[in-house]
PDB file of C-alpha atoms in Angstrom:
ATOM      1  CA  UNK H  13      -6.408   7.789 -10.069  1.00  0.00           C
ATOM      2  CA  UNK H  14      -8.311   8.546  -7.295  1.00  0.00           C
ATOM      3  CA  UNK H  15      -7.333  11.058  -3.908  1.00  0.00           C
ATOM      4  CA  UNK H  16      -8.175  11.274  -0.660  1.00  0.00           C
ATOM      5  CA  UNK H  17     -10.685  13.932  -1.697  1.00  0.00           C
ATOM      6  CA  UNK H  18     -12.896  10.800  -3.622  1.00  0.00           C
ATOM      7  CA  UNK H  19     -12.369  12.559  -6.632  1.00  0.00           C
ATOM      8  CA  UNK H  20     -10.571  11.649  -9.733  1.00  0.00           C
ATOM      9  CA  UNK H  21      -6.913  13.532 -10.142  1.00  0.00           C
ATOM     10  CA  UNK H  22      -6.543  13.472 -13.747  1.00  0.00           C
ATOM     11  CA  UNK H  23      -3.796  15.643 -13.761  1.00  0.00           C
ATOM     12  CA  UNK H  24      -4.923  17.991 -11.665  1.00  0.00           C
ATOM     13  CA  UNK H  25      -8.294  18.018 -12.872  1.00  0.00           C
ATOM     14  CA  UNK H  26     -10.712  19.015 -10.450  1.00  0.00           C
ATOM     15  CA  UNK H  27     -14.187  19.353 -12.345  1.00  0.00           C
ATOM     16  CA  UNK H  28     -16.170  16.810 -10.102  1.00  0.00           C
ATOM     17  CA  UNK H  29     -14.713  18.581  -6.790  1.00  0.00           C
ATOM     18  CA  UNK H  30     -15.877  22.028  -8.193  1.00  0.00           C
ATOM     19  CA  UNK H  31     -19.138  20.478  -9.096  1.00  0.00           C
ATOM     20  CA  UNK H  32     -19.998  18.983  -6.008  1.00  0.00           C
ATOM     21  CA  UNK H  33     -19.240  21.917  -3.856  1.00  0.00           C
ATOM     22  CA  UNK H  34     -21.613  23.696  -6.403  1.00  0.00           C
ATOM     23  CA  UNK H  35     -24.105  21.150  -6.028  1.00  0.00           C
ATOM     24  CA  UNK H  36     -23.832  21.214  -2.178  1.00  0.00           C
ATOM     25  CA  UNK H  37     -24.264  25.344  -2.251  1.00  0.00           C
ATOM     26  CA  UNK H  38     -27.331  25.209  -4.325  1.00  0.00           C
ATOM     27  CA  UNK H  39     -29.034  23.074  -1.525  1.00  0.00           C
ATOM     28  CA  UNK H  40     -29.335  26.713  -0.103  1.00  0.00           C
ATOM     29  CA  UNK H  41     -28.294  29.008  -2.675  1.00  0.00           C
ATOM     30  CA  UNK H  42     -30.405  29.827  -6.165  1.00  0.00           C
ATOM     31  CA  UNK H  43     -27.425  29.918  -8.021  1.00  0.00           C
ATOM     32  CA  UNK H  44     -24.100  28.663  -7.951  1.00  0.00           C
ATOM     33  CA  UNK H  45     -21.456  30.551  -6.471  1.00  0.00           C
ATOM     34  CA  UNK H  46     -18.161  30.714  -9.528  1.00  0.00           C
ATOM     35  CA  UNK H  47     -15.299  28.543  -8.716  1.00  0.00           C
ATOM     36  CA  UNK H  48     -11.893  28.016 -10.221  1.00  0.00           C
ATOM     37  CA  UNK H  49      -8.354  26.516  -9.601  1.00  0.00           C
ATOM     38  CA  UNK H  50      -4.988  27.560 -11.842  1.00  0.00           C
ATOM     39  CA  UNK H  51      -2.120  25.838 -11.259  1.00  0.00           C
ATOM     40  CA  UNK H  52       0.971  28.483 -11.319  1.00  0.00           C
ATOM     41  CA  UNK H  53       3.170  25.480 -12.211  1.00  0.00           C
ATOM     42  CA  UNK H  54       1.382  24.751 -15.846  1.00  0.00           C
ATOM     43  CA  UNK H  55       0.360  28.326 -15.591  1.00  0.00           C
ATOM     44  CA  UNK H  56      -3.378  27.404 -16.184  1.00  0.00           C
ATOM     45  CA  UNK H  57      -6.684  26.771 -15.272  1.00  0.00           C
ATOM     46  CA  UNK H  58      -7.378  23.397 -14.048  1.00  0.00           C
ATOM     47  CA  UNK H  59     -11.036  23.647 -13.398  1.00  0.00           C
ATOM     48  CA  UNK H  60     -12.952  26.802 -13.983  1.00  0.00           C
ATOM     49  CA  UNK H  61     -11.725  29.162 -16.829  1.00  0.00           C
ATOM     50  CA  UNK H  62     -11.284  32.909 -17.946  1.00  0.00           C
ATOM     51  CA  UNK H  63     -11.774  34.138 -14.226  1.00  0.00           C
ATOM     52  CA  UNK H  64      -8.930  35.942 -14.292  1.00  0.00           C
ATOM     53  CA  UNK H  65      -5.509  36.765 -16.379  1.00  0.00           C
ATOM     54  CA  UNK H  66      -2.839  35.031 -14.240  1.00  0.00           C
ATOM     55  CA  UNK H  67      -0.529  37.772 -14.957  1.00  0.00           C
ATOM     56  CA  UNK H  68      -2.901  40.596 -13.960  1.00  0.00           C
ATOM     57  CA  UNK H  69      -3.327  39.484 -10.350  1.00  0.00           C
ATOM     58  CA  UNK H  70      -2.199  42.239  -7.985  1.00  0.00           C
ATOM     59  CA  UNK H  71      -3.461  41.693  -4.929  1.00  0.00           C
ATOM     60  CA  UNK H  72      -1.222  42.591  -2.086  1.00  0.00           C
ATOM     61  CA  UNK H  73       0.720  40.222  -0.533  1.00  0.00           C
ATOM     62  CA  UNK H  74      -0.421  37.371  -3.076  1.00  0.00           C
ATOM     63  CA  UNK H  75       1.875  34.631  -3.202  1.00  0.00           C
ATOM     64  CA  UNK H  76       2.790  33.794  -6.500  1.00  0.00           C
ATOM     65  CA  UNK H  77       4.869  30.364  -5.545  1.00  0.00           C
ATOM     66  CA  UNK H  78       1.801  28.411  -3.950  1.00  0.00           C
ATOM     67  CA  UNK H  79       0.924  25.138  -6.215  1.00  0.00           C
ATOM     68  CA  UNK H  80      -2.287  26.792  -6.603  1.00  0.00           C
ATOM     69  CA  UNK H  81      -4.638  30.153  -6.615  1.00  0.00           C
ATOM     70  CA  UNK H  82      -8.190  29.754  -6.250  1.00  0.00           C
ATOM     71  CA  UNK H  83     -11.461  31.926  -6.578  1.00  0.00           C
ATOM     72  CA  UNK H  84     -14.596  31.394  -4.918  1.00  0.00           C
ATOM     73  CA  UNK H  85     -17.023  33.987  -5.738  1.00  0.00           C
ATOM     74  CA  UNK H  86     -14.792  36.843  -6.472  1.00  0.00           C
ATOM     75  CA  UNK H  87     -12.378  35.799  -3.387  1.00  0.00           C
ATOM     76  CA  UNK H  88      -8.770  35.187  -4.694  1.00  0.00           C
ATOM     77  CA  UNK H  89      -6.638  33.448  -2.817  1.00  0.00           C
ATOM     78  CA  UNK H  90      -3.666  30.774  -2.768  1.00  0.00           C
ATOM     79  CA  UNK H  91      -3.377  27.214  -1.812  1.00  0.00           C
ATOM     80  CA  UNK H  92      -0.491  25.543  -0.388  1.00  0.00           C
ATOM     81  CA  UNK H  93      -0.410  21.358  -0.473  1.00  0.00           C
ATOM     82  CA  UNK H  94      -1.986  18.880  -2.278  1.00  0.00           C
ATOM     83  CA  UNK H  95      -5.304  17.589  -3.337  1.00  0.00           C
ATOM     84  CA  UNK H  96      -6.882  17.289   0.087  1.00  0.00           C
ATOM     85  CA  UNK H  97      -5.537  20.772   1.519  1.00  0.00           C
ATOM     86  CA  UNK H  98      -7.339  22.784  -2.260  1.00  0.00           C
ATOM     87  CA  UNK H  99     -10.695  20.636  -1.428  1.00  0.00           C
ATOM     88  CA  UNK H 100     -10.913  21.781   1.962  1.00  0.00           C
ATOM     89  CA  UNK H 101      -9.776  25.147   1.357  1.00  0.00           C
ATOM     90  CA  UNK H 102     -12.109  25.472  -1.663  1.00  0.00           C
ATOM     91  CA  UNK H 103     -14.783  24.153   0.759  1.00  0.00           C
ATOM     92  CA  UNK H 104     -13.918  26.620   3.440  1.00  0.00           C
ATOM     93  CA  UNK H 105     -14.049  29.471   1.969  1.00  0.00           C
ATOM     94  CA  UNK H 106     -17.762  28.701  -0.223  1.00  0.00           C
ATOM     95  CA  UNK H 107     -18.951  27.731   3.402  1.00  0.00           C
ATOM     96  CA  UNK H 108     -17.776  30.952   4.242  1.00  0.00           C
ATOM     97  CA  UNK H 109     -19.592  32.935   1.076  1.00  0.00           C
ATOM     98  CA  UNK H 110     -22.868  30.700   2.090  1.00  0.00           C
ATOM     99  CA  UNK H 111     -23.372  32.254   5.357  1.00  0.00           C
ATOM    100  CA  UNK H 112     -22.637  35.406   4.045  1.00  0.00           C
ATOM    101  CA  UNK H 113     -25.351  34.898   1.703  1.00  0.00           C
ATOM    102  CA  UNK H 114     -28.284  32.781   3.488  1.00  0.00           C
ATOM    103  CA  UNK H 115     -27.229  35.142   6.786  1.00  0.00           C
ATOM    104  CA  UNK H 116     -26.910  31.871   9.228  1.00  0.00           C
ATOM    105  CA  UNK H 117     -24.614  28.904   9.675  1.00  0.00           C
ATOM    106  CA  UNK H 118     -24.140  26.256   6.831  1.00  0.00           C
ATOM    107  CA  UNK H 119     -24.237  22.919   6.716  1.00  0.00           C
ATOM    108  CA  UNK H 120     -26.317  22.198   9.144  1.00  0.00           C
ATOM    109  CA  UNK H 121     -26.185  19.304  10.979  1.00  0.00           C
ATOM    110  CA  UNK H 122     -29.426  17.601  12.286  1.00  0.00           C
ATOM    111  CA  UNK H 123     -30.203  14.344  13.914  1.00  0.00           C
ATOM    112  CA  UNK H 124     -34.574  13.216  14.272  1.00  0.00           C
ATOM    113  CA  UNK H 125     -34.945  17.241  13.801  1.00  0.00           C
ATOM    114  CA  UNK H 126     -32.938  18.248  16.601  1.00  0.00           C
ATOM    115  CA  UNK H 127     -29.913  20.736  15.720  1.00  0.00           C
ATOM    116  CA  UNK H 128     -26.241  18.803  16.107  1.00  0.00           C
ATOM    117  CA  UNK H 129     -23.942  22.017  14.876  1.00  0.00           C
ATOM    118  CA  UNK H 130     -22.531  23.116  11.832  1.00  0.00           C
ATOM    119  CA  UNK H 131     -20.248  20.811   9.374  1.00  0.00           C
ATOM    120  CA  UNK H 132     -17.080  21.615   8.679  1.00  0.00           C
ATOM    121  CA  UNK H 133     -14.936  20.986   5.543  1.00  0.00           C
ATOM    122  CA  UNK H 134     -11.944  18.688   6.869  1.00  0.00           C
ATOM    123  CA  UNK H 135     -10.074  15.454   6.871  1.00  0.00           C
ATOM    124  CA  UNK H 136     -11.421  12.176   9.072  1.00  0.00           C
ATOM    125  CA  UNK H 137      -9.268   9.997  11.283  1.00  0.00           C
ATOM    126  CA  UNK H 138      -8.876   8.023   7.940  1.00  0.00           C
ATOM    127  CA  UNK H 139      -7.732  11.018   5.375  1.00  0.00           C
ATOM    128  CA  UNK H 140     -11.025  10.932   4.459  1.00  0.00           C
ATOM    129  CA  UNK H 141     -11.889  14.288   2.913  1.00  0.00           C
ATOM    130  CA  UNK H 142     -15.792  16.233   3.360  1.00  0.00           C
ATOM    131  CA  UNK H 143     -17.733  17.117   5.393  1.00  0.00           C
ATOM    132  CA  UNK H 144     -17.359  16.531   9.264  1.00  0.00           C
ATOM    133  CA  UNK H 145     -18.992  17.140  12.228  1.00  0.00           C
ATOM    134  CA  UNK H 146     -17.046  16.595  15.883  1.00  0.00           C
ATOM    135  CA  UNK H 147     -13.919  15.281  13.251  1.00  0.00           C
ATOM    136  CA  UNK H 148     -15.954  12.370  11.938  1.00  0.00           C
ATOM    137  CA  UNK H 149     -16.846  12.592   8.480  1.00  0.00           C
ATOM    138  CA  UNK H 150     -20.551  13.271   7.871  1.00  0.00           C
ATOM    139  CA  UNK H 151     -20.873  13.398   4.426  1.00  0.00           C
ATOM    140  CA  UNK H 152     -18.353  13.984   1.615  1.00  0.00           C
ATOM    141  CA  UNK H 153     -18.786  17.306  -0.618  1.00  0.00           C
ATOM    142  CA  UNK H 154     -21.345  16.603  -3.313  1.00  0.00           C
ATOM    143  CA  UNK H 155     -23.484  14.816  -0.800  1.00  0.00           C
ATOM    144  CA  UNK H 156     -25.451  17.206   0.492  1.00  0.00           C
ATOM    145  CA  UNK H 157     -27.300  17.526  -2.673  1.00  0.00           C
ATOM    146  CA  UNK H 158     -27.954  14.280  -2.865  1.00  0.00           C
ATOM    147  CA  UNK H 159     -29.353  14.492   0.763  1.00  0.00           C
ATOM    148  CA  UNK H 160     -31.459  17.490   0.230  1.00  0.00           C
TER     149      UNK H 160
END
């Protein structure tokens, strides 16, 4: 079955999401960034594994009832909704770690070589999930690899 993401849900299964958002970070980035999604319901990893003990999370005010916690790059954090609300979130917050990193704004959007703004992770008019620029969808995550 596909989602709105574009991505197959087998499950919960959420390999090709995680690998295009890697793909998409290494257009900037010499390695890619670790990523990883447990479900608290099945108590287990989904995509990613062995990033951390679900029962030896303590971080402070860490909500234990959300469908899903997710790590980006050391970041821990928890997911409420669906399919579509973990891709963007998992999206926002590696946009977030790539900026960090490269020290300036990514995506970047450009049209004949003239600078249009920076893409954000988000969902189109039509529940289309990617990348989106003035809330029209620009490209959807894995693309950017394939652009670069």
């Amino acid at each position: 079955m596909t989602t709105a993401t574009g991505f197959a849900d087998g499950g919960g299964l959420f390999d090709d999401l995680i690998a295009a958002l890697q793909a998409d970070a290494l257009t900037v980035l010499d390695e890619a960034p670790r990523l990883g999604v447990f479900d608290t319901t099945r108590r287990q990893w989904v995509t990613g594994s062995g990033v951390f003990d679900f029962d030896d999370v303590t971080v402070e005010g860490f909500d234990r009832s959300a469908p899903y916690i997710a790590i980006v790059a050391g970041s821990v954090f928890t997911v409420e909704g669906g399919a579509a609300s973990l891709s963007i979130e998992l999206a926002s917050r590696l946009q977030d770690h790539v900026m960090d990193v490269v020290n300036h704004g990514w995506p970047e959007a450009y049209e004949y070589d003239r600078f249009n703004g920076l893409l954000e992770p988000g969902t189109d008019a039509f529940g289309r999930v990617g990348w989106l620029l003035g809330g029209k969808l620009v490209a959807q995550f894995g693309d950017l690899a394939k652009r670069a």
